[in-house]
Backbone as a chain_set.jsonl record, in Angstrom:
{"seq": "MAAALVLAEIVIILLGMVLAAVFAIAAQFGAPYLPPGPALAAKIVLGVVEALYFFYACFRLTFFLPAVVVAEHRIGLGRY", "coords": {"N": [[0.822, -1.184, 0.0], [1.982, 1.211, 0.729], [3.855, 1.612, -1.297], [2.13, 1.988, -3.434], [0.906, 4.399, -2.736], [3.122, 6.115, -2.815], [3.763, 5.935, -5.528], [1.394, 7.014, -6.565], [1.612, 9.642, -5.617], [3.841, 10.491, -7.075], [2.751, 10.395, -9.645], [0.766, 12.357, -9.364], [2.321, 14.642, -8.916], [3.741, 14.777, -11.35], [1.559, 15.129, -13.088], [0.658, 17.64, -12.24], [2.859, 19.188, -13.019], [2.789, 18.862, -15.807], [0.275, 19.993, -16.417], [0.741, 22.626, -15.573], [2.719, 23.345, -17.398], [1.257, 23.181, -19.794], [-0.587, 25.25, -19.362], [1.176, 27.447, -19.212], [2.325, 27.423, -21.775], [0.047, 27.819, -23.374], [-0.728, 30.346, -22.451], [1.485, 31.855, -23.136], [1.786, 31.602, -25.946], [-0.773, 31.753, -27.023], [-2.101, 34.022, -26.114], [-1.068, 36.449, -27.348], [-2.404, 36.579, -29.787], [-4.981, 37.304, -29.315], [-7.331, 39.865, -28.352], [-6.864, 41.951, -25.374], [-8.977, 41.608, -23.4], [-10.55, 39.181, -24.088], [-8.34, 37.453, -24.014], [-7.585, 37.415, -21.333], [-9.922, 36.304, -20.261], [-9.846, 33.782, -21.488], [-7.523, 32.733, -20.315], [-8.356, 32.588, -17.656], [-10.508, 30.775, -17.827], [-9.174, 28.488, -18.835], [-7.374, 28.055, -16.728], [-9.155, 27.487, -14.605], [-10.412, 25.156, -15.581], [-8.213, 23.422, -15.795], [-7.44, 23.333, -13.084], [-9.703, 22.154, -11.902], [-9.657, 19.661, -13.204], [-7.212, 18.705, -12.227], [-7.72, 18.52, -9.433], [-9.795, 16.643, -9.519], [-8.431, 14.392, -10.525], [-6.58, 14.008, -8.447], [-8.27, 13.449, -6.22], [-9.53, 11.152, -7.18], [-7.397, 9.351, -7.441], [-6.436, 9.232, -4.759], [-8.644, 8.381, -3.225], [-9.687, 6.028, -4.424], [-7.533, 4.349, -4.747], [-6.671, 2.809, -2.388], [-8.791, 0.905, -2.186], [-8.581, -0.515, -4.605], [-5.997, -1.584, -4.4], [-6.246, -3.239, -2.134], [-8.257, -5.007, -2.968], [-7.19, -6.238, -5.273], [-4.654, -6.999, -4.566], [-2.337, -5.836, -5.546], [-0.534, -3.085, -7.073], [-2.604, -0.957, -8.73], [-2.751, 1.244, -10.733], [-3.456, 1.391, -13.351], [-6.158, 0.886, -13.655], [-7.558, 3.192, -13.468]], "CA": [[0.0, 0.0, 0.0], [2.868, 2.371, 0.787], [4.411, 1.806, -2.639], [1.061, 2.521, -4.275], [0.739, 5.812, -2.399], [4.282, 6.831, -3.339], [3.572, 6.006, -6.972], [0.311, 7.961, -6.81], [2.143, 10.986, -5.407], [4.685, 10.798, -8.223], [1.842, 10.666, -10.76], [0.122, 13.643, -9.097], [3.324, 15.689, -9.14], [3.965, 14.872, -12.798], [0.363, 15.707, -13.676], [0.696, 19.07, -11.941], [3.887, 19.81, -13.853], [2.302, 18.879, -17.188], [-0.797, 20.979, -16.516], [1.354, 23.947, -15.478], [3.381, 23.597, -18.676], [0.216, 23.443, -20.795], [-1.108, 26.591, -19.104], [2.204, 28.426, -19.57], [2.446, 27.45, -23.234], [-1.159, 28.448, -23.915], [-0.699, 31.765, -22.111], [2.581, 32.508, -23.841], [1.635, 31.619, -27.389], [-2.144, 32.02, -27.447], [-2.558, 35.344, -25.704], [-0.763, 37.554, -28.271], [-3.299, 36.588, -30.941], [-6.299, 37.735, -28.876], [-7.365, 41.151, -27.64], [-6.593, 41.763, -23.94], [-10.129, 41.114, -22.636], [-10.749, 37.747, -24.313], [-7.149, 36.698, -23.604], [-7.698, 37.218, -19.895], [-11.017, 35.352, -20.037], [-9.37, 32.456, -21.895], [-6.588, 32.277, -19.281], [-9.123, 32.232, -16.466], [-11.25, 29.536, -18.102], [-8.207, 27.396, -18.917], [-6.872, 27.806, -15.383], [-10.2, 26.829, -13.818], [-10.591, 23.798, -16.109], [-7.05, 22.629, -15.387], [-7.49, 23.131, -11.634], [-10.748, 21.162, -11.627], [-9.161, 18.358, -13.651], [-6.161, 18.282, -11.301], [-8.35, 18.084, -8.188], [-10.513, 15.397, -9.805], [-7.443, 13.312, -10.616], [-6.04, 13.778, -7.094], [-9.273, 12.766, -5.398], [-9.756, 9.808, -7.71], [-6.257, 8.511, -7.069], [-6.273, 9.017, -3.328], [-9.768, 7.68, -2.616], [-9.931, 4.707, -4.991], [-6.326, 3.529, -4.733], [-6.67, 1.756, -1.352], [-9.742, -0.159, -2.505], [-8.045, -1.325, -5.702], [-4.833, -2.327, -3.896], [-6.709, -4.294, -1.234], [-9.049, -5.988, -3.707], [-6.4, -6.966, -6.27], [-3.368, -7.371, -3.976], [-1.238, -5.269, -6.335], [-0.712, -1.683, -7.41], [-3.445, -0.955, -9.933], [-3.021, 2.562, -11.275], [-3.987, 1.23, -14.706], [-7.614, 0.767, -13.648], [-8.154, 4.503, -13.407]], "C": [[0.868, 1.249, 0.0], [3.471, 2.665, -0.583], [3.364, 2.394, -3.583], [0.845, 4.002, -4.001], [1.906, 6.659, -2.904], [4.159, 6.987, -4.848], [2.463, 7.0, -7.332], [0.788, 9.399, -6.624], [3.042, 11.411, -6.561], [3.812, 11.145, -9.433], [1.171, 12.024, -10.576], [1.09, 14.795, -9.345], [3.585, 15.872, -10.631], [2.763, 15.485, -13.506], [0.308, 17.207, -13.436], [1.717, 19.806, -12.798], [3.424, 19.91, -15.299], [1.209, 19.924, -17.361], [-0.253, 22.4, -16.41], [2.059, 24.309, -16.781], [2.368, 23.902, -19.769], [-0.341, 24.849, -20.609], [-0.099, 27.651, -19.533], [2.356, 28.541, -21.082], [1.237, 28.134, -23.857], [-1.163, 29.946, -23.629], [0.37, 32.506, -22.913], [2.312, 32.647, -25.337], [0.228, 31.937, -27.861], [-2.604, 33.43, -27.171], [-2.206, 36.455, -26.695], [-1.706, 37.641, -29.469], [-4.703, 37.069, -30.594], [-6.219, 39.138, -28.29], [-7.229, 40.923, -26.13], [-7.764, 41.195, -23.142], [-10.374, 39.627, -22.837], [-9.538, 36.892, -23.923], [-7.191, 36.416, -22.108], [-8.798, 36.211, -19.572], [-10.581, 33.932, -20.398], [-8.393, 31.89, -20.863], [-7.338, 31.822, -18.034], [-9.855, 30.917, -16.667], [-10.299, 28.344, -18.154], [-7.656, 27.053, -17.533], [-7.884, 27.078, -14.511], [-10.391, 25.382, -14.272], [-9.419, 22.913, -15.694], [-7.055, 22.352, -13.883], [-8.541, 22.09, -11.272], [-10.304, 19.77, -12.045], [-8.101, 17.827, -12.691], [-6.762, 17.777, -9.994], [-9.139, 16.795, -8.376], [-9.545, 14.22, -9.845], [-6.853, 12.987, -9.247], [-7.025, 13.014, -6.23], [-9.502, 11.345, -5.882], [-8.616, 8.87, -7.318], [-6.234, 8.215, -5.577], [-7.431, 8.254, -2.703], [-9.958, 6.261, -3.153], [-8.717, 3.801, -4.957], [-6.326, 2.48, -3.623], [-7.625, 0.607, -1.652], [-9.203, -1.075, -3.6], [-6.874, -2.171, -5.21], [-5.27, -3.474, -2.998], [-7.444, -5.386, -2.01], [-8.188, -6.843, -4.64], [-5.043, -7.417, -5.761], [-2.184, -6.944, -4.83], [-1.544, -3.795, -6.589], [-1.46, -1.624, -8.727], [-3.759, 0.429, -10.441], [-3.619, 2.492, -12.674], [-5.501, 1.152, -14.757], [-8.299, 2.121, -13.627], [-8.354, 4.973, -14.793]], "O": [[0.534, 2.238, -0.653], [3.586, 3.823, -0.983], [3.693, 3.215, -4.44], [0.623, 4.778, -4.931], [1.709, 7.783, -3.365], [4.424, 8.063, -5.385], [2.591, 7.744, -8.304], [0.407, 10.281, -7.394], [3.008, 12.568, -6.98], [4.111, 12.091, -10.162], [1.022, 12.769, -11.544], [0.71, 15.813, -9.924], [3.643, 17.001, -11.118], [2.932, 16.281, -14.43], [-0.051, 17.965, -14.336], [1.464, 20.923, -13.25], [3.643, 20.931, -15.95], [1.213, 20.665, -18.344], [-0.746, 23.294, -17.098], [2.0, 25.458, -17.219], [2.596, 24.792, -20.589], [-0.546, 25.567, -21.588], [-0.474, 28.648, -20.151], [2.501, 29.644, -21.609], [1.388, 28.944, -24.771], [-1.565, 30.733, -24.485], [0.171, 33.652, -23.315], [2.582, 33.694, -25.925], [0.052, 32.355, -29.005], [-3.415, 33.978, -27.918], [-3.023, 37.36, -26.866], [-1.791, 38.693, -30.102], [-5.535, 37.227, -31.488], [-5.173, 39.553, -27.793], [-7.458, 39.81, -25.657], [-7.542, 40.357, -22.268], [-10.405, 38.875, -21.863], [-9.698, 35.732, -23.543], [-6.871, 35.312, -21.667], [-8.622, 35.358, -18.702], [-10.913, 32.984, -19.687], [-8.432, 30.695, -20.567], [-7.001, 30.803, -17.431], [-9.834, 30.046, -15.797], [-10.59, 27.298, -17.575], [-7.491, 25.877, -17.208], [-7.527, 26.165, -13.767], [-10.518, 24.482, -13.442], [-9.623, 21.77, -15.283], [-6.711, 21.249, -13.458], [-8.295, 21.232, -10.424], [-10.545, 18.8, -11.325], [-8.089, 16.638, -12.375], [-6.363, 16.724, -9.496], [-9.152, 15.943, -7.488], [-9.815, 13.17, -9.262], [-6.65, 11.818, -8.922], [-6.655, 12.037, -5.579], [-9.652, 10.431, -5.072], [-8.85, 7.731, -6.912], [-6.032, 7.069, -5.174], [-7.219, 7.535, -1.726], [-10.357, 5.374, -2.398], [-8.857, 2.59, -5.124], [-6.0, 1.327, -3.905], [-7.294, -0.551, -1.395], [-9.362, -2.293, -3.518], [-6.768, -3.346, -5.562], [-4.722, -4.572, -3.089], [-7.264, -6.57, -1.728], [-8.431, -8.041, -4.78], [-4.342, -8.151, -6.458], [-1.147, -7.609, -4.84], [-2.656, -3.324, -6.353], [-1.007, -2.177, -9.729], [-4.933, 0.774, -10.574], [-4.233, 3.458, -13.127], [-6.079, 1.339, -15.828], [-9.521, 2.186, -13.758], [-8.854, 6.078, -15.004]]}, "num_chains": 1, "name": "protein.A"}
């Protein structure tokens, strides 16, 4: 179970890094093509969507991981 939690934390950290990179790339390269008002709105919407996805992934991993590990007697991140 401890190994599964460590692996889940590594996945969560990597997911956070990828989502931050996607936001930075979209803000850097997408914003110059839009007027200032819609660019700010697009950044806000993208940030909210990414934050909600990140929290969903975190909750799904942390709440369902113990049940999968106990039921299957192995680390089962692939079932998500």
